Amino acid sequence: MRWREPILCALALTGAALAQSNTVPAQTLPVEIPPAAPFTAEAVEKGREQFHRTCAQCHGRNMVNAGTTVYDLRKFPTEQRERFYNSVTNGKGNMPSFKGALEPEAIELLWNYVATRGGKEL
Ligand code: HEC
């Protein structure tokens, strides 16, 4: 099926180009988790947008889901930032890894959103 190769290649390149704006290659991701910073309303709002682009399809709009097969993020322990980074970066169970797909800055925005329960506990 040689004719398929150029198509697949074009798809891969398009994907890479689309991904480039908000991703860094996995190998450049810092192993260490950046120091915790205070939550801000602006970061919560950006986190909300990021969440609805990359997480809401499974975790539900505004984090609302039954919590039966997919974790209910409204209950995520707010003192476990490291666990959050770890699960988002490496994936867990049926949740995919976001390594290489999300910069640490983007994960921090998501953390602002999730750990403040969508800004309710700012
Ligand atoms: C394809 C569906 C899917 C997507 C997309 C997804 N998740 Fe998940 N997520 C899951 C499932 C399923 C679990 C439960 C995993 C388990 O405990 O086995 C989970 C669990 C979690 C947990 C709890 C993990 C733990 O430490 O117990 C966090 C935090 C989380 N997701 C955050 C996110 C964030 C943030 C995003 C967006 C970047 C995201 N998820 C995108 C399906 C998804």
Short mmCIF file of N, CA, C and O and ligand atoms in Angstrom, two decimals:
data_model
loop_
_atom_site.label_atom_id
_atom_site.label_comp_id
_atom_site.label_asym_id
_atom_site.label_seq_id
_atom_site.Cartn_x
_atom_site.Cartn_y
_atom_site.Cartn_z
N MET A 1 0.85 -1.20 0.00
CA MET A 1 0.00 0.00 0.00
C MET A 1 0.88 1.24 0.00
O MET A 1 0.79 2.10 0.89
N ARG A 2 1.77 1.36 -1.00
CA ARG A 2 2.74 2.45 -1.00
C ARG A 2 2.08 3.82 -1.13
O ARG A 2 2.56 4.80 -0.59
N TRP A 3 0.94 3.87 -1.86
CA TRP A 3 0.31 5.18 -2.10
C TRP A 3 -0.13 5.84 -0.79
O TRP A 3 -0.32 7.03 -0.71
N ARG A 4 -0.26 5.05 0.23
CA ARG A 4 -0.74 5.62 1.50
C ARG A 4 0.35 6.39 2.24
O ARG A 4 0.05 7.25 3.04
N GLU A 5 1.58 6.04 1.95
CA GLU A 5 2.66 6.62 2.76
C GLU A 5 2.72 8.15 2.70
O GLU A 5 2.81 8.79 3.74
N PRO A 6 2.64 8.73 1.47
CA PRO A 6 2.69 10.21 1.44
C PRO A 6 1.54 10.82 2.23
O PRO A 6 1.69 11.85 2.89
N ILE A 7 0.37 10.16 2.20
CA ILE A 7 -0.78 10.71 2.92
C ILE A 7 -0.51 10.68 4.42
O ILE A 7 -0.69 11.66 5.12
N LEU A 8 -0.03 9.53 4.87
CA LEU A 8 0.25 9.40 6.31
C LEU A 8 1.30 10.41 6.73
O LEU A 8 1.21 11.02 7.79
N CYS A 9 2.29 10.58 5.86
CA CYS A 9 3.38 11.49 6.15
C CYS A 9 2.83 12.92 6.26
O CYS A 9 3.16 13.65 7.19
N ALA A 10 1.96 13.29 5.33
CA ALA A 10 1.38 14.64 5.34
C ALA A 10 0.57 14.83 6.62
O ALA A 10 0.63 15.88 7.25
N LEU A 11 -0.18 13.79 6.99
CA LEU A 11 -0.97 13.88 8.21
C LEU A 11 -0.07 14.09 9.43
O LEU A 11 -0.36 14.91 10.29
N ALA A 12 1.01 13.33 9.45
CA ALA A 12 1.93 13.42 10.59
C ALA A 12 2.52 14.83 10.67
O ALA A 12 2.60 15.42 11.74
N LEU A 13 2.89 15.38 9.50
CA LEU A 13 3.48 16.72 9.48
C LEU A 13 2.46 17.76 9.92
O LEU A 13 2.78 18.66 10.69
N THR A 14 1.22 17.64 9.46
CA THR A 14 0.18 18.58 9.85
C THR A 14 0.00 18.51 11.35
O THR A 14 -0.08 19.53 12.03
N GLY A 15 -0.06 17.29 11.87
CA GLY A 15 -0.23 17.10 13.31
C GLY A 15 0.89 17.75 14.07
O GLY A 15 0.66 18.48 15.04
N ALA A 16 2.11 17.56 13.58
CA ALA A 16 3.27 18.13 14.27
C ALA A 16 3.20 19.65 14.25
O ALA A 16 3.46 20.30 15.26
N ALA A 17 2.81 20.22 13.09
CA ALA A 17 2.75 21.67 12.98
C ALA A 17 1.67 22.22 13.90
O ALA A 17 1.89 23.22 14.59
N LEU A 18 0.52 21.55 13.94
CA LEU A 18 -0.57 22.01 14.80
C LEU A 18 -0.17 21.93 16.26
O LEU A 18 -0.49 22.80 17.06
N ALA A 19 0.56 20.86 16.58
CA ALA A 19 0.91 20.62 17.97
C ALA A 19 1.99 21.58 18.43
O ALA A 19 2.09 21.89 19.61
N GLN A 20 2.78 22.08 17.49
CA GLN A 20 3.97 22.84 17.86
C GLN A 20 3.69 24.07 18.73
O GLN A 20 4.44 24.35 19.65
N SER A 21 2.58 24.75 18.44
CA SER A 21 2.32 26.00 19.15
C SER A 21 2.20 25.81 20.66
O SER A 21 2.59 26.67 21.41
N ASN A 22 1.66 24.67 21.11
CA ASN A 22 1.49 24.54 22.55
C ASN A 22 2.13 23.26 23.10
O ASN A 22 1.69 22.70 24.08
N THR A 23 3.16 22.80 22.44
CA THR A 23 3.82 21.60 22.97
C THR A 23 5.33 21.77 22.95
O THR A 23 5.86 22.64 22.28
N VAL A 24 6.00 20.93 23.71
CA VAL A 24 7.45 20.83 23.63
C VAL A 24 7.76 19.35 23.49
O VAL A 24 6.98 18.52 23.94
N PRO A 25 8.85 19.01 22.83
CA PRO A 25 9.19 17.59 22.71
C PRO A 25 9.33 16.95 24.09
O PRO A 25 9.81 17.60 25.03
N ALA A 26 8.90 15.69 24.19
CA ALA A 26 8.87 15.02 25.49
C ALA A 26 10.22 15.08 26.20
O ALA A 26 10.29 15.28 27.40
N GLN A 27 11.29 14.93 25.42
CA GLN A 27 12.60 14.85 26.07
C GLN A 27 13.05 16.17 26.68
O GLN A 27 13.96 16.20 27.47
N THR A 28 12.39 17.29 26.29
CA THR A 28 12.78 18.57 26.90
C THR A 28 11.91 18.90 28.11
O THR A 28 12.13 19.91 28.76
N LEU A 29 10.91 18.06 28.38
CA LEU A 29 10.09 18.31 29.57
C LEU A 29 10.94 18.16 30.81
O LEU A 29 11.64 17.17 30.96
N PRO A 30 10.89 19.10 31.72
CA PRO A 30 11.67 18.94 32.94
C PRO A 30 11.14 17.76 33.74
O PRO A 30 9.95 17.53 33.79
N VAL A 31 12.04 17.01 34.32
CA VAL A 31 11.64 15.88 35.14
C VAL A 31 11.05 16.42 36.43
O VAL A 31 10.12 15.89 37.00
N GLU A 32 11.64 17.56 36.87
CA GLU A 32 11.17 18.12 38.13
C GLU A 32 9.94 18.98 37.93
O GLU A 32 9.78 19.63 36.91
N ILE A 33 9.11 18.98 38.93
CA ILE A 33 7.89 19.76 38.89
C ILE A 33 8.23 21.19 39.30
O ILE A 33 8.94 21.39 40.27
N PRO A 34 7.76 22.18 38.51
CA PRO A 34 8.11 23.56 38.85
C PRO A 34 7.59 23.95 40.23
O PRO A 34 6.61 23.39 40.69
N PRO A 35 8.26 24.90 40.89
CA PRO A 35 7.82 25.31 42.23
C PRO A 35 6.38 25.83 42.20
O PRO A 35 5.97 26.45 41.22
N ALA A 36 5.67 25.55 43.26
CA ALA A 36 4.27 25.96 43.33
C ALA A 36 4.18 27.49 43.39
O ALA A 36 4.99 28.14 44.03
N ALA A 37 3.20 28.03 42.66
CA ALA A 37 2.99 29.48 42.68
C ALA A 37 1.56 29.72 43.16
O ALA A 37 0.71 28.85 43.04
N PRO A 38 1.29 30.93 43.70
CA PRO A 38 -0.07 31.22 44.15
C PRO A 38 -1.06 31.17 42.97
O PRO A 38 -0.68 31.51 41.85
N PHE A 39 -2.27 30.76 43.23
CA PHE A 39 -3.29 30.73 42.18
C PHE A 39 -3.71 32.16 41.85
O PHE A 39 -3.76 33.01 42.73
N THR A 40 -4.00 32.39 40.57
CA THR A 40 -4.51 33.70 40.17
C THR A 40 -5.77 33.50 39.33
O THR A 40 -5.93 32.45 38.68
N ALA A 41 -6.63 34.50 39.35
CA ALA A 41 -7.88 34.42 38.59
C ALA A 41 -7.58 34.24 37.10
O ALA A 41 -8.26 33.48 36.40
N GLU A 42 -6.54 34.91 36.62
CA GLU A 42 -6.18 34.83 35.21
C GLU A 42 -5.75 33.40 34.84
O GLU A 42 -6.17 32.87 33.82
N ALA A 43 -4.94 32.79 35.72
CA ALA A 43 -4.48 31.42 35.45
C ALA A 43 -5.64 30.44 35.52
O ALA A 43 -5.70 29.49 34.73
N VAL A 44 -6.58 30.67 36.42
CA VAL A 44 -7.76 29.79 36.50
C VAL A 44 -8.53 29.86 35.18
O VAL A 44 -8.94 28.83 34.64
N GLU A 45 -8.70 31.07 34.65
CA GLU A 45 -9.45 31.23 33.40
C GLU A 45 -8.74 30.55 32.23
O GLU A 45 -9.36 29.87 31.42
N LYS A 46 -7.42 30.71 32.18
CA LYS A 46 -6.66 30.04 31.11
C LYS A 46 -6.72 28.53 31.29
O LYS A 46 -6.79 27.78 30.33
N GLY A 47 -6.66 28.09 32.55
CA GLY A 47 -6.76 26.67 32.85
C GLY A 47 -8.12 26.12 32.44
O GLY A 47 -8.22 25.01 31.92
N ARG A 48 -9.14 26.92 32.63
CA ARG A 48 -10.50 26.51 32.25
C ARG A 48 -10.55 26.27 30.74
O ARG A 48 -11.10 25.27 30.27
N GLU A 49 -9.95 27.20 29.99
CA GLU A 49 -9.94 27.03 28.52
C GLU A 49 -9.16 25.79 28.12
O GLU A 49 -9.59 25.00 27.29
N GLN A 50 -7.99 25.64 28.72
CA GLN A 50 -7.15 24.47 28.42
C GLN A 50 -7.89 23.18 28.78
O GLN A 50 -7.88 22.21 28.03
N PHE A 51 -8.54 23.18 29.92
CA PHE A 51 -9.29 22.01 30.36
C PHE A 51 -10.35 21.63 29.33
O PHE A 51 -10.51 20.46 28.99
N HIS A 52 -11.06 22.63 28.81
CA HIS A 52 -12.13 22.32 27.87
C HIS A 52 -11.61 21.92 26.50
O HIS A 52 -12.32 21.29 25.72
N ARG A 53 -10.36 22.24 26.23
CA ARG A 53 -9.75 21.75 24.98
C ARG A 53 -9.25 20.33 25.10
O ARG A 53 -9.34 19.55 24.16
N THR A 54 -8.69 19.97 26.26
CA THR A 54 -7.95 18.70 26.32
C THR A 54 -8.47 17.69 27.35
O THR A 54 -8.05 16.54 27.31
N CYS A 55 -9.33 18.07 28.24
CA CYS A 55 -9.73 17.16 29.33
C CYS A 55 -11.24 16.94 29.42
O CYS A 55 -11.68 15.88 29.87
N ALA A 56 -12.02 17.93 29.00
CA ALA A 56 -13.47 17.87 29.23
C ALA A 56 -14.14 16.73 28.48
O ALA A 56 -15.18 16.24 28.92
N GLN A 57 -13.56 16.29 27.38
CA GLN A 57 -14.20 15.21 26.62
C GLN A 57 -14.33 13.95 27.47
O GLN A 57 -15.21 13.14 27.24
N CYS A 58 -13.45 13.79 28.45
CA CYS A 58 -13.56 12.65 29.37
C CYS A 58 -14.05 13.09 30.75
O CYS A 58 -14.89 12.43 31.35
N HIS A 59 -13.51 14.19 31.25
CA HIS A 59 -13.81 14.60 32.63
C HIS A 59 -15.06 15.46 32.74
O HIS A 59 -15.47 15.79 33.85
N GLY A 60 -15.67 15.80 31.61
CA GLY A 60 -16.94 16.52 31.63
C GLY A 60 -16.78 18.03 31.62
O GLY A 60 -15.81 18.55 32.15
N ARG A 61 -17.75 18.71 31.03
CA ARG A 61 -17.73 20.18 31.02
C ARG A 61 -17.77 20.67 32.46
O ARG A 61 -18.52 20.13 33.28
N ASN A 62 -16.95 21.66 32.77
CA ASN A 62 -16.87 22.21 34.13
C ASN A 62 -16.56 21.14 35.17
O ASN A 62 -16.98 21.24 36.32
N MET A 63 -15.86 20.08 34.75
CA MET A 63 -15.45 18.97 35.61
C MET A 63 -16.63 18.15 36.13
O MET A 63 -16.47 17.39 37.08
N VAL A 64 -17.80 18.32 35.55
CA VAL A 64 -18.96 17.58 36.05
C VAL A 64 -19.07 16.23 35.35
O VAL A 64 -19.24 16.18 34.13
N ASN A 65 -18.90 15.18 36.09
CA ASN A 65 -19.17 13.83 35.58
C ASN A 65 -19.54 12.94 36.75
O ASN A 65 -19.39 13.33 37.92
N ALA A 66 -20.04 11.76 36.44
CA ALA A 66 -20.57 10.88 37.50
C ALA A 66 -19.48 10.31 38.39
O ALA A 66 -19.76 9.84 39.49
N GLY A 67 -18.22 10.35 37.93
CA GLY A 67 -17.13 9.83 38.75
C GLY A 67 -17.15 8.32 38.86
O GLY A 67 -16.54 7.75 39.77
N THR A 68 -17.85 7.65 37.95
CA THR A 68 -17.91 6.19 38.02
C THR A 68 -16.73 5.55 37.30
O THR A 68 -15.96 4.82 37.91
N THR A 69 -16.56 5.86 36.00
CA THR A 69 -15.42 5.28 35.28
C THR A 69 -14.30 6.29 35.10
O THR A 69 -13.14 5.92 34.98
N VAL A 70 -14.66 7.57 35.08
CA VAL A 70 -13.65 8.63 34.95
C VAL A 70 -13.59 9.38 36.29
O VAL A 70 -14.62 9.67 36.87
N TYR A 71 -12.39 9.64 36.73
CA TYR A 71 -12.17 10.32 38.01
C TYR A 71 -12.94 11.64 38.08
O TYR A 71 -12.94 12.42 37.13
N ASP A 72 -13.59 11.89 39.20
CA ASP A 72 -14.30 13.16 39.41
C ASP A 72 -13.29 14.18 39.92
O ASP A 72 -12.90 14.16 41.09
N LEU A 73 -12.86 15.08 39.03
CA LEU A 73 -11.78 16.01 39.39
C LEU A 73 -12.20 17.04 40.44
O LEU A 73 -11.34 17.68 41.05
N ARG A 74 -13.49 17.17 40.69
CA ARG A 74 -13.93 18.09 41.75
C ARG A 74 -13.53 17.56 43.12
O ARG A 74 -13.57 18.27 44.10
N LYS A 75 -13.11 16.28 43.14
CA LYS A 75 -12.73 15.68 44.42
C LYS A 75 -11.22 15.47 44.53
O LYS A 75 -10.74 14.88 45.50
N PHE A 76 -10.49 15.93 43.54
CA PHE A 76 -9.04 15.70 43.58
C PHE A 76 -8.44 16.42 44.79
O PHE A 76 -8.68 17.61 45.00
N PRO A 77 -7.64 15.72 45.62
CA PRO A 77 -7.07 16.36 46.81
C PRO A 77 -6.18 17.54 46.45
O PRO A 77 -5.20 17.38 45.73
N THR A 78 -6.54 18.72 46.95
CA THR A 78 -5.87 19.95 46.52
C THR A 78 -4.43 20.08 47.02
O THR A 78 -3.69 20.92 46.54
N GLU A 79 -4.05 19.24 47.98
CA GLU A 79 -2.65 19.32 48.45
C GLU A 79 -1.75 18.35 47.66
O GLU A 79 -0.56 18.31 47.90
N GLN A 80 -2.33 17.62 46.70
CA GLN A 80 -1.51 16.64 45.99
C GLN A 80 -1.13 17.10 44.58
O GLN A 80 -1.45 16.46 43.57
N ARG A 81 -0.45 18.23 44.52
CA ARG A 81 -0.03 18.82 43.25
C ARG A 81 0.90 17.88 42.48
O ARG A 81 0.80 17.74 41.26
N GLU A 82 1.79 17.26 43.21
CA GLU A 82 2.76 16.37 42.57
C GLU A 82 2.07 15.19 41.89
O GLU A 82 2.41 14.80 40.78
N ARG A 83 1.06 14.65 42.58
CA ARG A 83 0.29 13.54 42.00
C ARG A 83 -0.42 14.00 40.73
O ARG A 83 -0.48 13.27 39.74
N PHE A 84 -0.94 15.22 40.74
CA PHE A 84 -1.63 15.78 39.57
C PHE A 84 -0.66 15.84 38.38
O PHE A 84 -0.96 15.36 37.29
N TYR A 85 0.50 16.43 38.61
CA TYR A 85 1.52 16.52 37.55
C TYR A 85 1.87 15.14 37.02
O TYR A 85 2.00 14.91 35.83
N ASN A 86 2.06 14.23 37.96
CA ASN A 86 2.46 12.89 37.59
C ASN A 86 1.40 12.19 36.75
O ASN A 86 1.70 11.62 35.70
N SER A 87 0.15 12.26 37.18
CA SER A 87 -0.93 11.57 36.45
C SER A 87 -1.14 12.19 35.08
O SER A 87 -1.34 11.49 34.09
N VAL A 88 -1.08 13.54 34.99
CA VAL A 88 -1.30 14.19 33.69
C VAL A 88 -0.12 13.92 32.76
O VAL A 88 -0.29 13.65 31.58
N THR A 89 1.08 13.93 33.30
CA THR A 89 2.25 13.72 32.47
C THR A 89 2.34 12.27 31.99
O THR A 89 2.58 12.01 30.81
N ASN A 90 2.13 11.34 32.90
CA ASN A 90 2.35 9.93 32.55
C ASN A 90 1.09 9.13 32.25
O ASN A 90 1.18 7.99 31.80
N GLY A 91 -0.06 9.72 32.51
CA GLY A 91 -1.30 8.98 32.31
C GLY A 91 -1.55 8.03 33.48
O GLY A 91 -0.67 7.82 34.32
N LYS A 92 -2.77 7.49 33.52
CA LYS A 92 -3.09 6.54 34.58
C LYS A 92 -4.28 5.71 34.12
O LYS A 92 -5.29 6.27 33.70
N GLY A 93 -4.17 4.40 34.22
CA GLY A 93 -5.27 3.53 33.79
C GLY A 93 -5.68 3.86 32.37
O GLY A 93 -4.85 3.88 31.46
N ASN A 94 -6.96 4.21 32.18
CA ASN A 94 -7.46 4.54 30.84
C ASN A 94 -7.21 5.98 30.44
O ASN A 94 -7.64 6.42 29.39
N MET A 95 -6.53 6.72 31.29
CA MET A 95 -6.22 8.10 30.92
C MET A 95 -4.88 8.15 30.18
O MET A 95 -3.89 7.59 30.65
N PRO A 96 -4.88 8.83 29.01
CA PRO A 96 -3.63 8.88 28.24
C PRO A 96 -2.58 9.77 28.90
O PRO A 96 -2.92 10.63 29.71
N SER A 97 -1.34 9.55 28.53
CA SER A 97 -0.25 10.42 28.96
C SER A 97 -0.29 11.71 28.14
O SER A 97 -0.58 11.69 26.95
N PHE A 98 -0.01 12.83 28.77
CA PHE A 98 0.07 14.10 28.04
C PHE A 98 1.51 14.57 27.90
O PHE A 98 1.77 15.73 27.63
N LYS A 99 2.42 13.61 28.06
CA LYS A 99 3.84 13.92 27.91
C LYS A 99 4.09 14.40 26.48
O LYS A 99 3.70 13.74 25.54
N GLY A 100 4.72 15.54 26.33
CA GLY A 100 5.00 16.05 24.99
C GLY A 100 3.82 16.79 24.38
O GLY A 100 3.98 17.50 23.40
N ALA A 101 2.63 16.62 24.94
CA ALA A 101 1.45 17.30 24.39
C ALA A 101 1.15 18.57 25.17
O ALA A 101 0.58 19.52 24.64
N LEU A 102 1.54 18.60 26.44
CA LEU A 102 1.29 19.78 27.28
C LEU A 102 2.58 20.24 27.93
O LEU A 102 3.28 19.44 28.55
N GLU A 103 2.87 21.52 27.80
CA GLU A 103 4.04 22.09 28.48
C GLU A 103 3.73 22.13 29.98
O GLU A 103 2.57 22.20 30.37
N PRO A 104 4.78 22.14 30.81
CA PRO A 104 4.55 22.28 32.26
C PRO A 104 3.70 23.51 32.57
O PRO A 104 2.88 23.49 33.48
N GLU A 105 3.87 24.59 31.78
CA GLU A 105 3.09 25.81 32.02
C GLU A 105 1.59 25.52 31.85
O GLU A 105 0.75 26.03 32.59
N ALA A 106 1.28 24.71 30.85
CA ALA A 106 -0.12 24.36 30.59
C ALA A 106 -0.67 23.48 31.71
O ALA A 106 -1.82 23.64 32.13
N ILE A 107 0.17 22.58 32.23
CA ILE A 107 -0.26 21.72 33.33
C ILE A 107 -0.50 22.58 34.58
O ILE A 107 -1.46 22.36 35.32
N GLU A 108 0.34 23.60 34.75
CA GLU A 108 0.16 24.49 35.90
C GLU A 108 -1.16 25.26 35.80
O GLU A 108 -1.86 25.46 36.80
N LEU A 109 -1.53 25.67 34.58
CA LEU A 109 -2.82 26.36 34.40
C LEU A 109 -3.96 25.41 34.75
O LEU A 109 -4.93 25.78 35.42
N LEU A 110 -3.83 24.16 34.30
CA LEU A 110 -4.84 23.16 34.62
C LEU A 110 -4.94 22.94 36.12
O LEU A 110 -6.02 22.78 36.68
N TRP A 111 -3.77 22.96 36.77
CA TRP A 111 -3.75 22.79 38.22
C TRP A 111 -4.47 23.96 38.89
O TRP A 111 -5.22 23.78 39.85
N ASN A 112 -4.24 25.19 38.42
CA ASN A 112 -4.95 26.35 38.95
C ASN A 112 -6.46 26.12 38.86
O ASN A 112 -7.20 26.40 39.80
N TYR A 113 -6.90 25.60 37.72
CA TYR A 113 -8.33 25.38 37.50
C TYR A 113 -8.88 24.27 38.41
O TYR A 113 -9.87 24.45 39.11
N VAL A 114 -8.18 23.12 38.41
CA VAL A 114 -8.67 21.95 39.16
C VAL A 114 -8.57 22.17 40.67
O VAL A 114 -9.51 21.90 41.41
N ALA A 115 -7.44 22.71 41.12
CA ALA A 115 -7.22 22.83 42.57
C ALA A 115 -8.07 23.92 43.21
O ALA A 115 -8.25 23.93 44.43
N THR A 116 -8.61 24.84 42.41
CA THR A 116 -9.50 25.87 42.97
C THR A 116 -10.95 25.49 42.68
O THR A 116 -11.85 26.32 42.82
N ARG A 117 -11.16 24.24 42.24
CA ARG A 117 -12.53 23.78 41.90
C ARG A 117 -13.15 24.73 40.87
O ARG A 117 -14.30 25.17 41.02
N GLY A 118 -12.35 25.07 39.85
CA GLY A 118 -12.86 25.93 38.79
C GLY A 118 -12.91 27.40 39.21
O GLY A 118 -13.66 28.18 38.64
N GLY A 119 -12.10 27.76 40.21
CA GLY A 119 -12.05 29.16 40.64
C GLY A 119 -12.94 29.44 41.84
O GLY A 119 -12.96 30.55 42.35
N LYS A 120 -13.64 28.42 42.32
CA LYS A 120 -14.57 28.65 43.45
C LYS A 120 -13.83 28.82 44.78
O LYS A 120 -14.37 29.36 45.72
N GLU A 121 -12.63 28.27 44.84
CA GLU A 121 -11.89 28.34 46.11
C GLU A 121 -10.62 29.18 45.96
O GLU A 121 -9.56 28.81 46.43
N LEU A 122 -10.74 30.26 45.25
CA LEU A 122 -9.57 31.12 45.07
C LEU A 122 -9.29 31.92 46.33
O LEU A 122 -10.22 32.35 46.98
C1 HEC B 1 -9.46 9.76 27.28
C2 HEC B 1 -10.11 10.24 28.49
C3 HEC B 1 -9.35 11.18 29.38
C4 HEC B 1 -8.79 12.39 29.07
C5 HEC B 1 -8.73 13.07 27.71
C6 HEC B 1 -8.27 12.91 30.30
N1 HEC B 1 -8.49 12.05 31.32
FE1 HEC B 1 -7.93 12.31 33.26
N2 HEC B 1 -8.65 10.48 33.70
C7 HEC B 1 -9.29 9.62 32.84
C8 HEC B 1 -9.60 8.38 33.54
C9 HEC B 1 -10.31 7.18 32.93
C10 HEC B 1 -9.11 8.53 34.84
C11 HEC B 1 -9.13 7.48 35.98
C12 HEC B 1 -7.79 6.77 35.91
C13 HEC B 1 -7.66 5.67 36.92
O1 HEC B 1 -7.66 5.97 38.14
O2 HEC B 1 -7.54 4.52 36.50
C14 HEC B 1 -8.52 9.84 34.92
C15 HEC B 1 -7.91 10.37 36.05
C16 HEC B 1 -7.41 11.63 36.17
C17 HEC B 1 -6.80 12.19 37.38
C18 HEC B 1 -6.64 11.46 38.71
C19 HEC B 1 -5.41 10.58 38.62
C20 HEC B 1 -5.00 10.10 39.98
O3 HEC B 1 -3.92 10.53 40.42
O4 HEC B 1 -5.74 9.33 40.60
C21 HEC B 1 -6.42 13.45 37.09
C22 HEC B 1 -5.73 14.42 38.01
C23 HEC B 1 -6.78 13.70 35.71
N3 HEC B 1 -7.37 12.57 35.19
C24 HEC B 1 -6.58 14.89 35.07
C25 HEC B 1 -6.77 15.07 33.70
C26 HEC B 1 -6.45 16.28 33.01
C27 HEC B 1 -5.92 17.54 33.67
C28 HEC B 1 -6.74 16.07 31.70
C29 HEC B 1 -6.52 17.00 30.54
C30 HEC B 1 -5.14 17.37 30.29
C31 HEC B 1 -7.25 14.73 31.58
N4 HEC B 1 -7.26 14.16 32.82
C32 HEC B 1 -7.66 14.14 30.38
C33 HEC B 1 -9.59 9.88 31.52
C34 HEC B 1 -9.16 10.98 30.81
#
